[in-house]
Coordinates of C-alpha atoms and ligand atoms in Angstrom, one line a residue:
X1 CA -41.0 64.9 13.1
X2 CA -39.9 67.1 10.2
X3 CA -42.7 69.3 10.1
X4 CA -41.8 70.6 13.4
X5 CA -38.9 72.4 12.7
X6 CA -40.4 73.6 9.2
X7 CA -41.2 77.5 9.3
X8 CA -42.0 78.1 5.8
X9 CA -43.1 75.4 3.1
X10 CA -43.6 75.8 -0.4
X11 CA -45.4 73.6 -2.7
X12 CA -45.9 74.1 -6.4
X13 CA -45.9 77.5 -6.7
X14 CA -45.9 79.2 -9.9
X15 CA -46.4 82.9 -11.2
X16 CA -47.1 84.8 -14.4
X17 CA -46.7 87.9 -15.4
X18 CA -49.5 88.1 -18.4
X19 CA -47.6 85.3 -21.1
X20 CA -44.5 84.9 -19.9
X21 CA -44.0 82.2 -16.9
X22 CA -41.5 83.4 -14.1
X23 CA -42.2 80.7 -11.5
X24 CA -42.4 76.9 -12.7
X25 CA -44.0 74.8 -9.8
X26 CA -41.5 75.8 -6.9
X27 CA -41.1 73.8 -4.1
X28 CA -38.9 75.1 -1.2
X29 CA -39.0 74.1 2.9
X30 CA -37.0 76.5 5.2
X31 CA -36.4 75.7 8.8
X32 CA -36.3 76.7 12.0
X33 CA -32.4 78.3 12.5
X34 CA -31.5 77.8 8.9
X35 CA -29.5 80.1 6.6
X36 CA -30.8 78.9 2.9
X37 CA -29.3 80.7 -0.3
X38 CA -31.4 81.4 -3.1
X39 CA -29.3 81.4 -6.2
X40 CA -29.3 81.8 -10.2
X41 CA -29.1 84.0 -12.9
X42 CA -30.2 87.4 -13.2
X43 CA -33.8 86.9 -14.3
X44 CA -34.2 83.3 -12.8
X45 CA -37.3 84.6 -10.3
X46 CA -35.4 85.2 -6.9
X47 CA -37.1 88.4 -6.3
X48 CA -40.3 87.4 -7.1
X49 CA -40.5 84.2 -5.2
X50 CA -39.5 86.6 -2.3
X51 CA -42.4 88.7 -3.3
X52 CA -44.7 85.9 -3.6
X53 CA -44.0 85.0 -0.3
X54 CA -44.3 88.6 1.3
X55 CA -47.8 88.9 -0.8
X56 CA -46.4 91.4 -2.5
X57 CA -47.4 89.6 -5.8
X58 CA -49.9 87.1 -5.9
X59 CA -49.0 83.4 -7.4
X60 CA -51.2 81.9 -10.1
X61 CA -51.2 78.7 -8.6
X62 CA -49.6 77.0 -5.3
X63 CA -49.2 76.7 -1.7
X64 CA -47.6 78.8 0.9
X65 CA -47.6 77.4 4.4
X66 CA -45.9 79.1 7.4
X67 CA -46.1 77.3 10.5
X68 CA -48.3 75.3 9.2
X69 CA -50.7 77.7 8.0
X70 CA -51.6 78.5 4.3
X71 CA -50.4 81.9 3.9
X72 CA -50.8 82.8 0.3
X73 CA -54.4 84.9 0.4
X74 CA -52.7 86.7 2.9
X75 CA -52.0 90.8 2.4
X76 CA -48.8 91.8 3.3
X77 CA -49.2 93.4 6.5
X78 CA -50.9 89.9 7.5
X79 CA -47.9 88.2 6.7
X80 CA -45.5 90.9 8.6
X81 CA -48.1 90.2 11.7
X82 CA -47.5 86.3 11.6
X83 CA -44.1 86.5 12.1
X84 CA -42.2 87.0 8.1
X85 CA -40.4 90.0 7.4
X86 CA -38.3 91.3 4.2
X87 CA -35.5 93.3 4.4
X88 CA -35.5 95.4 0.5
X89 CA -32.5 96.4 -1.4
X90 CA -34.0 100.1 -1.0
X91 CA -34.1 99.9 2.7
X92 CA -37.4 101.6 3.7
X93 CA -36.4 103.6 6.7
X94 CA -36.8 107.0 7.7
X95 CA -34.4 109.0 7.5
X96 CA -35.2 111.8 9.6
X97 CA -36.5 109.5 12.6
X98 CA -33.9 108.2 15.1
X99 CA -32.9 104.5 14.9
X100 CA -35.3 103.5 17.8
X101 CA -38.3 105.5 16.1
X102 CA -37.6 103.1 12.8
X103 CA -37.6 100.3 14.9
X104 CA -40.9 100.8 16.5
X105 CA -42.5 102.7 13.6
X106 CA -46.0 102.2 14.1
X107 CA -45.9 100.8 17.6
X108 CA -45.4 103.1 19.8
X109 CA -49.3 102.1 20.9
X110 CA -49.0 98.4 21.5
X111 CA -48.8 95.4 23.8
X112 CA -51.8 97.6 25.8
X113 CA -49.8 100.9 26.3
X114 CA -48.1 103.4 24.8
X115 CA -44.6 103.8 24.7
X116 CA -43.1 107.2 25.1
X117 CA -39.7 108.0 23.6
X118 CA -37.4 106.8 26.5
X119 CA -39.0 103.6 27.0
X120 CA -38.8 103.3 23.3
X121 CA -34.4 103.6 23.6
X122 CA -34.3 101.8 26.5
X123 CA -35.8 98.8 24.8
X124 CA -34.2 99.0 21.6
X125 CA -30.4 99.7 23.4
X126 CA -31.6 96.6 25.2
X127 CA -32.2 94.9 22.2
X128 CA -29.3 96.2 20.7
X129 CA -27.0 95.2 23.7
X130 CA -28.3 91.2 22.8
X131 CA -26.8 91.1 20.0
X132 CA -23.9 93.2 20.7
X133 CA -24.9 96.1 18.4
X134 CA -23.0 99.1 18.7
X135 CA -24.7 101.4 17.4
X136 CA -26.4 104.6 18.5
X137 CA -30.1 104.3 19.3
X138 CA -30.8 108.1 19.6
X139 CA -29.3 109.7 16.4
X140 CA -31.4 110.2 13.0
X141 CA -31.1 107.0 10.6
X142 CA -29.7 109.5 7.8
X143 CA -26.3 109.6 9.4
X144 CA -25.6 105.9 9.6
X145 CA -23.9 104.0 7.2
X146 CA -25.5 102.2 4.6
X147 CA -24.7 98.8 6.1
X148 CA -25.6 99.7 9.5
X149 CA -29.1 101.3 8.3
X150 CA -29.3 97.5 7.0
X151 CA -29.1 96.7 10.4
X152 CA -31.6 99.1 11.9
X153 CA -34.2 97.3 9.4
X154 CA -33.2 94.2 10.1
X155 CA -33.2 94.7 13.7
X156 CA -37.0 96.1 13.2
X157 CA -37.4 92.7 11.6
X158 CA -36.4 90.8 14.7
X159 CA -37.8 93.3 17.1
X160 CA -41.5 92.9 15.4
X161 CA -40.8 88.7 16.2
X162 CA -39.9 87.8 12.7
X163 CA -39.1 84.2 12.7
X164 CA -38.4 84.2 8.9
X165 CA -36.4 87.0 7.4
X166 CA -36.5 87.1 3.7
X167 CA -33.2 89.3 2.0
X168 CA -32.9 90.2 -1.3
X169 CA -29.0 90.7 -2.2
X170 CA -28.4 92.0 1.5
X171 CA -24.7 92.4 0.6
X172 CA -24.6 94.2 -2.7
X173 CA -23.5 97.6 -1.4
X174 CA -21.6 96.3 1.7
X175 CA -17.6 96.6 2.2
X176 CA -15.6 93.5 2.9
X177 CA -15.9 94.5 6.5
X178 CA -19.5 95.0 6.9
X179 CA -20.2 91.7 4.8
X180 CA -17.8 90.0 7.7
X181 CA -20.2 91.4 10.5
X182 CA -23.1 91.0 8.3
X183 CA -22.4 87.2 8.8
X184 CA -22.0 87.4 12.5
X185 CA -25.3 88.4 12.9
X186 CA -27.4 86.3 10.5
X187 CA -25.4 83.7 12.5
X188 CA -27.1 85.2 15.8
X189 CA -30.2 85.1 14.1
X190 CA -30.0 81.4 13.4
X191 CA -29.4 80.7 17.0
X192 CA -32.4 82.4 18.2
X193 CA -34.2 79.7 15.7
X194 CA -34.8 82.5 12.9
X195 CA -34.6 81.3 9.3
X196 CA -33.4 83.3 6.7
X197 CA -33.8 83.0 2.7
X198 CA -31.2 85.6 1.2
X199 CA -30.2 85.9 -1.9
X200 CA -26.7 86.7 -3.7
X201 CA -24.6 86.7 -6.5
X202 CA -21.6 86.6 -4.5
X203 CA -19.9 82.8 -4.6
X204 CA -18.0 83.4 -1.2
X205 CA -20.2 84.5 0.7
X206 CA -23.2 81.8 -0.2
X207 CA -20.4 79.3 1.1
X208 CA -19.7 80.9 4.0
X209 CA -23.2 81.7 5.2
X210 CA -25.3 79.7 3.7
X211 CA -26.6 76.2 5.4
X212 CA -28.4 74.8 2.9
X213 CA -28.3 76.3 -1.4
X214 CA -31.4 76.4 -3.5
X215 CA -30.9 76.7 -7.2
X216 CA -33.0 78.5 -9.4
X217 CA -33.0 78.7 -13.2
X218 CA -35.1 80.3 -15.7
X219 CA -37.7 80.2 -13.0
X220 CA -37.9 76.5 -12.0
X221 CA -36.3 75.0 -8.7
X222 CA -33.2 72.6 -9.6
X223 CA -32.9 71.3 -6.1
X224 CA -31.7 72.0 -2.8
X225 CA -28.5 71.2 -1.6
X226 CA -26.4 71.1 1.6
X227 CA -23.4 73.8 1.1
X228 CA -21.1 70.6 1.7
X229 CA -22.2 68.7 -1.2
X230 CA -21.3 71.6 -3.7
X231 CA -18.0 73.5 -4.8
X232 CA -17.9 77.3 -6.8
X233 CA -17.7 74.9 -10.0
X234 CA -21.1 72.3 -10.0
X235 CA -22.8 75.1 -8.2
X236 CA -22.4 77.7 -11.1
X237 CA -22.8 74.4 -13.1
X238 CA -26.5 74.0 -11.9
X239 CA -26.7 78.1 -12.0
X240 CA -26.5 77.9 -15.7
X241 CA -26.7 74.2 -17.1
X242 CA -23.1 74.0 -18.1
X243 CA -19.4 74.1 -17.4
X244 CA -18.3 77.7 -17.3
X245 CA -14.8 78.9 -18.5
X246 CA -11.8 80.8 -16.6
X247 CA -13.4 83.3 -15.2
X248 CA -11.0 86.2 -15.4
X249 CA -9.7 86.6 -18.7
X250 CA -7.2 88.8 -19.0
X251 CA -4.9 90.2 -22.5
X252 CA -1.5 91.8 -22.0
X253 CA -1.4 94.7 -23.8
X254 CA 0.7 97.6 -24.7
X255 CA -0.7 100.8 -22.9
X256 CA -0.7 103.6 -26.2
X257 CA -1.1 107.7 -25.6
X258 CA -2.5 109.2 -22.6
X259 CA -6.3 109.6 -23.1
X260 CA -7.1 111.3 -20.0
X261 CA -4.5 113.1 -17.1
X262 CA -5.5 114.4 -14.2
X263 CA -2.7 116.9 -12.3
X264 CA -3.4 117.8 -8.8
X265 CA -6.9 117.4 -9.6
X266 CA -9.2 118.0 -6.2
X267 CA -12.5 119.0 -5.2
X268 CA -12.9 120.9 -2.3
X269 CA -13.6 119.5 0.6
X270 CA -13.7 116.0 -1.2
X271 CA -10.5 115.1 -2.3
X272 CA -7.5 116.5 -3.2
X273 CA -3.6 116.2 -5.3
X274 CA -4.7 113.3 -7.3
X275 CA -2.1 112.6 -9.8
X276 CA -2.9 109.7 -12.8
X277 CA -3.1 109.2 -16.2
X278 CA -5.5 106.5 -17.7
X279 CA -3.5 105.8 -21.2
X280 CA -5.4 103.5 -24.2
X281 CA -5.7 100.2 -23.9
X282 CA -5.2 99.4 -20.2
X283 CA -7.6 99.2 -16.8
X284 CA -6.6 101.2 -14.5
X285 CA -7.9 100.4 -10.9
X286 CA -9.1 103.0 -8.5
X287 CA -9.1 100.6 -4.8
X288 CA -9.9 101.7 -1.9
X289 CA -12.4 101.6 1.3
X290 CA -16.2 102.1 0.6
X291 CA -15.8 106.0 1.3
X292 CA -12.6 106.7 0.1
X293 CA -13.4 109.2 -2.4
X294 CA -13.1 106.8 -5.3
X295 CA -16.5 107.8 -6.8
X296 CA -16.2 111.4 -6.8
X297 CA -13.0 111.3 -8.7
X298 CA -14.4 109.0 -11.1
X299 CA -17.5 111.7 -11.2
X300 CA -15.1 114.4 -11.3
X301 CA -13.8 113.1 -14.5
X302 CA -17.3 113.6 -16.0
X303 CA -18.0 116.8 -14.6
X304 CA -20.7 115.2 -12.5
X305 CA -19.2 116.7 -10.1
X306 CA -16.8 119.1 -11.8
X307 CA -13.1 119.5 -10.1
X308 CA -12.4 122.6 -8.6
X309 CA -8.2 122.6 -8.0
X310 CA -5.8 121.4 -10.7
X311 CA -5.8 120.5 -14.2
X312 CA -7.5 117.5 -16.1
X313 CA -6.6 117.2 -20.0
X314 CA -8.3 114.9 -21.9
X315 CA -7.0 114.1 -25.5
X316 CA -4.5 116.3 -25.2
X317 CA -6.7 119.5 -24.4
X318 CA -7.7 121.0 -21.4
X319 CA -10.7 119.2 -20.1
X320 CA -12.9 121.2 -17.7
X321 CA -16.0 119.6 -18.0
X322 CA -18.8 121.3 -15.8
X323 CA -22.0 118.8 -17.3
X324 CA -21.8 115.0 -18.1
X325 CA -23.5 115.4 -21.4
X326 CA -20.3 118.0 -22.2
X327 CA -17.8 115.1 -21.7
X328 CA -19.8 112.3 -23.1
X329 CA -19.7 114.6 -26.6
X330 CA -16.1 114.3 -26.4
X331 CA -16.2 110.7 -25.9
X332 CA -16.2 109.7 -22.2
X333 CA -18.5 107.3 -20.7
X334 CA -19.7 106.4 -17.9
X335 CA -21.6 103.5 -15.6
X336 CA -22.8 104.7 -12.5
X337 CA -22.6 102.7 -9.1
X338 CA -26.3 104.0 -8.3
X339 CA -28.4 103.2 -11.1
X340 CA -31.9 104.4 -9.7
X341 CA -30.0 108.0 -9.6
X342 CA -27.9 108.1 -12.2
X343 CA -29.0 106.0 -14.5
X344 CA -32.5 105.2 -15.5
X345 CA -36.1 106.0 -16.1
X346 CA -37.7 103.5 -14.5
X347 CA -41.2 103.9 -15.9
X348 CA -39.7 103.9 -19.5
X349 CA -38.9 101.0 -22.0
X350 CA -35.9 99.2 -22.5
X351 CA -35.6 100.4 -25.6
X352 CA -36.1 104.1 -24.7
X353 CA -33.6 103.9 -21.8
X354 CA -31.1 102.5 -23.9
X355 CA -31.1 104.5 -27.1
X356 CA -32.1 107.5 -25.0
X357 CA -28.3 107.6 -24.9
X358 CA -26.1 108.6 -22.3
X359 CA -25.9 112.1 -23.2
X360 CA -29.7 112.3 -23.6
X361 CA -30.3 111.4 -20.7
X362 CA -28.2 113.8 -18.9
X363 CA -29.2 116.3 -20.9
X364 CA -33.0 115.7 -19.7
X365 CA -34.1 117.9 -22.3
X366 CA -32.9 116.6 -25.0
X367 CA -35.8 113.7 -25.8
X368 CA -36.3 110.2 -27.1
X369 CA -34.5 110.4 -30.6
X370 CA -36.2 108.4 -33.1
X371 CA -34.5 105.0 -32.9
X372 CA -31.4 105.1 -35.5
X373 CA -29.8 102.5 -33.2
X374 CA -32.1 99.6 -33.8
X375 CA -30.0 97.1 -34.8
X376 CA -27.0 98.2 -32.4
X377 CA -29.5 97.5 -29.6
X378 CA -30.4 94.4 -30.7
X379 CA -26.8 93.4 -31.2
X380 CA -26.1 94.7 -27.5
X381 CA -28.7 92.5 -25.8
X382 CA -27.7 89.5 -27.5
X383 CA -24.2 89.9 -26.3
X384 CA -25.3 90.6 -23.1
X385 CA -28.2 88.1 -22.6
X386 CA -30.6 91.0 -21.5
X387 CA -33.5 88.9 -21.0
X388 CA -36.6 90.7 -22.0
X389 CA -39.4 90.3 -23.9
X390 CA -38.9 93.2 -25.9
X391 CA -37.6 96.3 -26.3
X392 CA -41.4 98.1 -24.9
X393 CA -41.0 96.3 -21.6
X394 CA -40.8 99.0 -19.2
X395 CA -37.1 99.1 -17.4
X396 CA -38.8 98.3 -13.7
X397 CA -40.0 95.2 -14.4
X398 CA -36.4 94.1 -15.7
X399 CA -34.8 92.0 -12.7
X400 CA -32.0 94.0 -11.1
X401 CA -28.9 92.2 -12.9
X402 CA -30.8 92.9 -16.4
X403 CA -31.0 96.6 -15.8
X404 CA -27.6 97.6 -14.4
X405 CA -26.9 95.3 -17.9
X406 CA -29.3 97.3 -20.0
X407 CA -27.1 100.3 -18.9
X408 CA -23.8 98.9 -19.5
X409 CA -25.2 98.4 -23.3
X410 CA -26.1 102.1 -23.7
X411 CA -23.1 103.1 -22.6
X412 CA -21.2 101.6 -25.4
X413 CA -23.9 103.0 -28.0
X414 CA -21.5 106.0 -28.0
X415 CA -18.7 104.2 -28.7
X416 CA -16.7 106.0 -25.7
X417 CA -12.5 106.4 -25.7
X418 CA -12.4 106.1 -22.6
X419 CA -14.9 105.2 -19.4
X420 CA -15.3 105.2 -16.2
X421 CA -16.8 102.5 -14.5
X422 CA -18.1 102.7 -11.3
X423 CA -18.9 99.2 -9.6
X424 CA -20.0 97.9 -12.8
X425 CA -20.9 94.0 -12.1
X426 CA -22.6 94.9 -8.7
X427 CA -25.8 92.4 -8.9
X428 CA -24.5 90.9 -12.0
X429 CA -24.6 87.3 -12.3
X430 CA -21.4 84.9 -12.9
X431 CA -22.2 84.4 -16.1
X432 CA -22.8 88.0 -16.9
X433 CA -19.7 89.0 -15.3
X434 CA -17.4 86.9 -16.9
X435 CA -19.2 88.3 -20.5
X436 CA -18.6 92.2 -18.8
X437 CA -14.9 91.1 -18.0
X438 CA -14.3 89.3 -21.7
X439 CA -16.1 92.6 -22.8
X440 CA -13.9 94.9 -20.9
X441 CA -10.9 92.9 -22.4
X442 CA -11.8 93.3 -25.8
X443 CA -12.3 97.2 -25.5
X444 CA -8.8 97.3 -24.0
X445 CA -7.4 95.9 -27.0
X446 CA -9.9 97.7 -29.0
X447 CA -7.5 101.0 -27.8
X448 CA -10.0 102.2 -24.7
X449 CA -9.0 103.7 -22.1
X450 CA -10.8 101.8 -19.0
X451 CA -10.9 103.5 -15.0
X452 CA -12.5 100.6 -13.0
X453 CA -13.9 101.2 -9.6
X454 CA -14.8 98.0 -7.8
X455 CA -15.0 96.9 -4.2
X456 CA -14.3 93.5 -5.1
X457 CA -10.8 93.1 -4.6
X458 CA -10.2 90.2 -6.6
X459 CA -11.8 91.2 -9.6
X460 CA -9.8 94.9 -9.2
X461 CA -6.7 92.7 -8.7
X462 CA -7.7 90.3 -11.9
X463 CA -8.8 93.2 -14.3
X464 CA -6.5 96.1 -13.5
X465 CA -3.1 97.0 -15.3
X466 CA -2.3 99.2 -12.5
X467 CA -4.2 100.2 -9.5
X468 CA -3.8 103.6 -7.9
X469 CA -5.1 103.4 -4.2
X470 CA -7.2 105.9 -2.5
X471 CA -8.4 107.0 1.0
X472 CA -9.9 110.1 2.5
X473 CA -9.8 111.7 -0.5
X474 CA -5.9 111.6 -1.3
X475 CA -3.6 109.4 -3.1
X476 CA -1.6 106.8 -1.6
X477 CA 0.0 105.0 -4.1
X478 CA 0.1 103.1 -6.8
X479 CA 0.8 99.2 -7.9
X480 CA 1.6 97.7 -11.3
X481 CA -0.5 94.5 -11.8
X482 CA 2.9 92.7 -11.0
X483 CA 2.9 94.1 -7.9
X484 CA -0.5 94.5 -6.6
X485 CA -1.5 91.8 -3.6
X486 CA -4.6 92.4 -1.4
X487 CA -2.4 92.8 1.6
X488 CA -0.5 95.5 -0.4
X489 CA -3.5 97.7 -1.3
X490 CA -5.0 97.3 1.8
X491 CA -1.8 98.4 3.4
X492 CA -2.0 101.7 1.2
X493 CA -6.2 102.1 1.7
X494 CA -5.9 101.7 5.6
Ligands
ATP501 N1 -44.0 93.5 -13.4 C1 -43.6 92.5 -14.2 N2 -43.9 92.5 -15.2 C2 -43.2 91.2 -15.7 N3 -42.5 90.6 -15.9 C3 -41.9 90.6 -14.8 C4 -42.4 91.5 -13.9 N4 -41.5 91.6 -12.8 C5 -40.5 90.9 -13.0 N5 -40.7 90.1 -14.0 C6 -39.7 89.2 -15.0 O1 -39.8 88.1 -14.6 C7 -38.5 87.5 -14.4 C8 -37.6 87.2 -13.3 O2 -37.4 88.1 -12.2 P1 -36.5 88.8 -10.6 O3 -36.8 90.2 -10.6 O4 -37.5 87.6 -10.0 O5 -35.5 88.2 -11.4 P2 -34.3 88.1 -10.1 O6 -34.0 86.4 -9.8 O7 -34.1 88.6 -8.8 O8 -32.6 88.2 -10.9 P3 -31.7 89.4 -10.1 O9 -30.6 88.6 -10.4 O10 -31.2 90.3 -11.6 O11 -32.1 90.2 -9.1 C9 -37.8 88.7 -15.3 O12 -37.3 88.5 -16.4 C10 -38.3 89.9 -15.1 O13 -38.1 90.6 -16.1
MG502 MG1 -33.4 90.1 -8.1

């Protein structure tokens, strides 16, 4: 009977926030040992669906049952205990505690006995061995890479006996190699009959990992499909409701004057000997593995991390910004990879976040100005298809991808001549990515100089006129677009 293999059954689930309906009569089934991708555009309702399952928000109507028992009125704790866990985007580990302590957190006294540190270490080691994980169990979690921290969180769920694990954009901060490993891990979980729901905006991994794909559009379930029944084109069609054009636009331009020049620039202990030029009308890609120093170099260009060696020149003048507000005032733009740390103020409205201006944001003290740019804000909102109810809506209520779009729009309000975009499309759906690529092309034609940092190799190869490869804080080489291939970039990066 079909019932016996179902872990989670959702029927007719609806959710509203005040006047807007976010989920509409959703039906979904997750089976034992199944990996199911939930895909949809930014704001489609993926994270909200997960929060309903976890009891973080209460649906307006509908049924959720787990192993045949209704759970939609249960508390988060009851749902965890029943066997459903969620891996959040912001990891919920305690940085100072060890790996093993984090995994056993809150359960030192359980199963009728008190677990001492050595018991805990031993048990976690056993679990890690079972899953072929090579992570030390007795070091503080803060010493691990993000990818390994995420694995610790997944293993915490496993050790708590989770039979269903929800993962909201689990791979968005992982490198290609880490994504491969993550794939192996979830397959091992599948073999252990765990059911997994995950979201992602990266089509390749959706097709690589998922057994079935459920598509959400505007809060409605379009359908659930066997992975072999879809291809990239038909999937996007279902997500968007129409056919999509050519994915990577690229325009040949003849680069103009040098806007920004780095001569032997370094930041002691972080990177050194960087020589590069950003010219008007070109996209300069910075390639490298995560941790190579690309973000640090980008941040030096803005004075977020002022350089300590060498010389920077901007528009022909020596340029030593000590603070991003200085660089922005001179016409630099910046979109950071971490929107929480270097971007938005979650408690403030979308309108305020946008018109606050990047400069004021960095100056902090020069608070909200009356809004002279309302029209511009509106224009950008339409251009990017930013889904907000009104400019008054709080930033924290926006879906992840829409927050990113607001920040991109905000950067453009200043009309910068030269800009650094660090992982600009992270968390952005396929349609908006296309919009953003198009916009980058337009800016390029407009004579702007763009530094693009991206871990998405295809994106970097397709969008860049030139690529500078960074590894371990040093410049390893430069490739022209016509000579750049993934292999050559990796060869230099390794
Ligand atoms: N607390 C809230 N109050 C009002 N609206 C909200 C709230 N939380 C979410 N929403 C709205 O619900 C809709 C769905 O958001 P959700 O975060 O589920 O989207 P998503 O599919 O996860 O998108 P993304 O791919 O960008 O992460 C969005 O329009 C969002 O603005
Ligand atoms: Mg989301």
